[in-house]
């Protein structure tokens, strides 16, 4: 099962925006690379309740239970892949009017953002966006922000099945290895000489959610082993402070509208702001 192992929370429980900036900033300073360029490899993921492991929806309980019911050959991993392929195929067919001009990688990223089960796990290069997601909803449970140097999710000295090295670096959606991995979810035959990994993937920036959320993804390949990352940390967000942190985030223009950037969330943020929900 292709998931990311995350460590227990460390340090103080976060009760304010300023404390989060202090803690995440210290981690950033420790792990930032010299000459890293404009696009950071330091990624953040916010969740509004705790999970022992970080896994995309294809590997979660509800999807797995449904896949187990399929009358197809193979083990549980094969059944997951089959169900994913069928659902993505139907998404592509029924959603054609909204996907004109999109290649399969763009369709896959779009499916993820609209809630389809995929092998993508959401991350962001913006720590405040991650904090927003950690505080959004589930106000009776603590939130969590995970942070890691994304390139180091790939094992040291990793090799593809053909013996070619897999560099410890963030990949674009145009990287041949990523293109092939995505193609498997669109019914392409899986090559015999193929070694799967959890890959860090940076999508092309585009208007809408991907751009607003500074989105990045880990792509959890079919039959990839669980992944670890020596730089990964877990920051715990106090459940009783979630609403006040959301108010603080709003003051620096991080809210439902600026995060999701659609009219539905504009209305929700206005209702929240006026206290008439």
XYZ file of C-alpha atoms in Angstrom:
277
model
C 0.000 0.000 0.000
C 1.533 3.277 -1.166
C 1.320 5.685 1.759
C 3.619 8.188 3.466
C 4.636 7.515 7.056
C 4.460 10.631 9.220
C 6.052 11.098 12.662
C 4.193 11.924 15.878
C 3.657 15.644 16.586
C 6.666 17.487 17.950
C 7.015 20.794 19.754
C 4.282 23.053 21.070
C 0.621 22.665 20.134
C -0.266 25.591 17.888
C -2.863 28.031 19.211
C -2.194 31.104 17.052
C -1.049 32.154 13.600
C 2.083 33.768 15.009
C 3.122 30.561 16.779
C 2.585 28.560 13.603
C 4.741 30.985 11.630
C 7.446 30.672 14.292
C 7.428 26.853 14.300
C 7.077 26.343 10.542
C 9.623 29.103 9.913
C 12.217 27.387 12.102
C 11.679 24.132 10.195
C 11.927 26.024 6.885
C 15.197 27.677 7.854
C 16.647 24.311 8.845
C 15.687 22.574 5.595
C 15.772 25.307 2.935
C 18.317 24.752 0.195
C 20.711 27.359 -1.132
C 19.919 28.508 -4.675
C 16.579 26.712 -4.589
C 14.994 29.044 -7.105
C 11.490 30.483 -7.067
C 9.542 27.215 -6.750
C 10.120 25.672 -3.343
C 10.633 21.958 -2.718
C 9.472 22.445 0.894
C 5.870 21.269 0.943
C 3.063 21.426 3.500
C -0.113 19.405 3.954
C -2.956 20.397 6.281
C -5.645 18.016 7.550
C -8.432 18.889 9.972
C -8.086 15.664 11.971
C -5.306 13.198 12.614
C -4.429 10.199 10.459
C -1.715 7.664 11.187
C -0.577 7.608 7.577
C -1.005 9.921 4.590
C -2.612 8.139 1.649
C -4.615 9.269 -1.399
C -8.257 8.292 -1.761
C -7.528 5.217 -3.892
C -5.924 3.679 -0.787
C -8.527 4.735 1.763
C -11.046 2.444 3.441
C -14.234 3.270 1.519
C -12.594 2.979 -1.894
C -10.832 -0.243 -0.925
C -14.038 -1.840 0.370
C -15.803 -1.044 -2.912
C -12.870 -2.358 -4.939
C -12.923 -5.621 -2.957
C -16.429 -6.308 -4.299
C -15.305 -6.287 -7.939
C -15.407 -9.621 -9.758
C -12.068 -9.153 -11.506
C -8.831 -11.095 -11.454
C -5.964 -10.220 -9.216
C -5.328 -9.159 -5.654
C -6.619 -6.129 -3.752
C -4.103 -3.811 -5.437
C -5.273 -4.950 -8.890
C -8.894 -4.358 -7.872
C -8.098 -0.852 -6.678
C -6.460 -0.073 -10.007
C -9.383 -1.518 -11.965
C -11.960 0.545 -10.073
C -9.838 3.687 -10.456
C -9.516 3.096 -14.206
C -13.254 2.644 -14.682
C -14.128 5.752 -12.680
C -11.488 7.947 -14.378
C -12.658 6.705 -17.792
C -16.248 7.656 -16.966
C -15.111 11.044 -15.608
C -13.245 11.727 -18.857
C -16.202 10.652 -21.009
C -18.989 12.423 -19.115
C -16.869 15.511 -18.439
C -15.756 16.036 -22.039
C -17.498 19.446 -22.429
C -15.454 20.769 -19.489
C -12.153 19.096 -20.421
C -11.673 20.254 -23.993
C -8.000 20.471 -24.905
C -6.838 18.714 -21.731
C -4.273 15.918 -21.939
C -4.545 12.907 -19.619
C -2.280 14.466 -16.971
C -4.442 17.606 -16.850
C -7.608 15.510 -16.704
C -6.147 13.502 -13.825
C -5.209 16.645 -11.883
C -8.668 18.113 -12.514
C -10.334 14.904 -11.327
C -8.360 15.161 -8.081
C -9.439 18.747 -7.442
C -13.100 17.885 -7.958
C -13.081 15.030 -5.491
C -12.508 11.958 -7.656
C -10.540 9.123 -6.061
C -7.026 9.235 -7.526
C -3.454 8.352 -6.583
C -2.683 12.024 -5.913
C -2.237 13.409 -2.407
C -2.568 17.178 -1.967
C 0.349 19.300 -0.745
C 1.123 23.006 -1.006
C 4.205 25.193 -1.100
C 2.225 27.730 0.965
C 2.326 26.937 4.712
C -0.626 29.274 5.387
C -2.776 27.369 2.898
C -1.921 24.161 4.770
C -2.802 25.822 8.075
C -6.170 26.872 6.605
C -6.982 23.268 5.685
C -5.891 22.081 9.134
C -8.345 24.520 10.772
C -11.229 24.207 8.318
C -14.118 22.178 9.799
C -14.043 19.370 12.417
C -13.786 21.904 15.239
C -14.009 19.158 17.868
C -10.757 17.557 16.676
C -7.160 18.755 16.568
C -5.759 19.631 13.155
C -2.323 18.773 11.788
C 0.145 20.255 9.322
C 2.813 17.999 7.826
C 5.931 19.427 6.203
C 8.691 17.798 4.166
C 11.404 18.381 1.593
C 9.452 16.794 -1.255
C 12.409 15.562 -3.298
C 13.582 13.365 -0.443
C 10.415 11.242 -0.586
C 12.219 9.279 -3.307
C 14.620 6.705 -1.807
C 18.341 7.363 -2.094
C 19.870 5.641 -5.133
C 16.422 4.673 -6.459
C 16.392 2.858 -9.796
C 13.680 2.231 -12.361
C 13.127 -1.334 -13.483
C 15.415 -0.722 -16.475
C 18.256 0.317 -14.184
C 18.035 4.065 -14.862
C 18.313 6.290 -11.787
C 15.305 8.107 -10.359
C 16.647 11.434 -9.177
C 15.623 12.773 -5.758
C 13.866 15.801 -7.171
C 10.412 17.236 -7.750
C 9.079 16.270 -11.181
C 6.738 18.057 -13.575
C 3.706 16.427 -15.164
C 5.713 16.256 -18.405
C 8.423 14.031 -16.909
C 8.365 10.670 -18.788
C 8.188 8.696 -15.536
C 5.144 10.704 -14.376
C 3.507 10.464 -17.793
C 3.795 6.675 -17.758
C 2.531 6.422 -14.183
C -0.560 8.484 -15.049
C -1.099 6.483 -18.251
C -1.536 3.315 -16.150
C -4.686 4.906 -14.683
C -5.990 5.342 -18.251
C -5.699 1.622 -19.124
C -2.099 1.610 -20.421
C -0.386 -1.748 -19.899
C 2.018 -1.788 -16.960
C 5.517 -2.528 -18.136
C 7.262 -5.628 -16.793
C 10.451 -3.679 -16.056
C 8.841 -1.114 -13.822
C 9.714 -0.115 -10.284
C 7.002 2.025 -8.634
C 7.612 4.833 -6.134
C 5.779 7.656 -4.433
C 6.728 10.606 -6.653
C 6.652 14.357 -5.883
C 4.888 16.109 -8.777
C 4.479 19.822 -9.395
C 1.592 20.637 -11.797
C 1.642 23.552 -14.190
C 0.264 26.628 -12.477
C -3.130 27.614 -13.837
C -6.004 29.899 -12.834
C -8.313 28.430 -10.190
C -7.635 26.102 -7.299
C -4.220 24.842 -8.371
C -2.827 28.350 -8.574
C -4.639 29.703 -5.515
C -3.576 26.805 -3.309
C 0.018 26.653 -4.615
C -0.795 23.006 -5.214
C 1.644 20.143 -5.498
C 1.043 16.417 -5.249
C 2.618 13.168 -4.309
C 1.695 10.506 -6.870
C 1.333 7.088 -5.239
C 2.090 4.596 -7.986
C 0.398 1.236 -8.337
C 2.245 -1.201 -6.049
C 4.626 1.399 -4.638
C 6.039 0.635 -1.192
C 5.271 2.866 1.808
C 7.482 5.949 1.791
C 9.354 7.775 4.516
C 11.055 11.155 4.488
C 13.838 12.152 6.911
C 12.736 15.799 6.822
C 9.061 15.191 7.602
C 7.565 16.810 10.701
C 4.065 16.934 12.196
C 2.707 20.162 13.686
C -0.397 19.823 15.893
C -3.103 22.519 15.782
C -5.229 22.959 18.909
C -8.890 22.191 18.198
C -10.069 24.975 20.489
C -8.039 27.516 18.530
C -9.149 26.568 15.015
C -11.812 29.272 14.683
C -9.617 32.051 16.034
C -6.789 30.986 13.699
C -9.228 31.113 10.772
C -10.034 34.692 11.784
C -6.321 35.513 11.857
C -5.835 33.903 8.444
C -8.721 35.934 7.054
C -6.873 39.113 8.024
C -3.971 38.078 5.786
C -6.384 37.154 2.975
C -6.375 33.374 3.441
C -9.997 32.237 3.472
C -12.473 29.978 1.689
C -12.786 32.258 -1.328
C -9.086 32.931 -1.890
C -8.306 29.245 -1.335
C -10.954 27.636 -3.544
C -11.605 30.663 -5.797
C -15.177 29.938 -6.855
C -18.562 31.510 -6.188
C -19.679 28.710 -3.874
C -16.852 29.457 -1.459
C -17.221 33.208 -1.879
C -20.776 32.833 -0.554
C -19.630 30.541 2.271
C -16.927 32.971 3.348
C -19.317 35.905 3.304
C -21.826 33.962 5.415
C -19.034 33.008 7.847
C -17.778 36.579 7.990
C -21.183 37.996 8.759
C -21.987 35.254 11.259
C -25.320 34.369 9.703
C -24.715 30.763 8.764
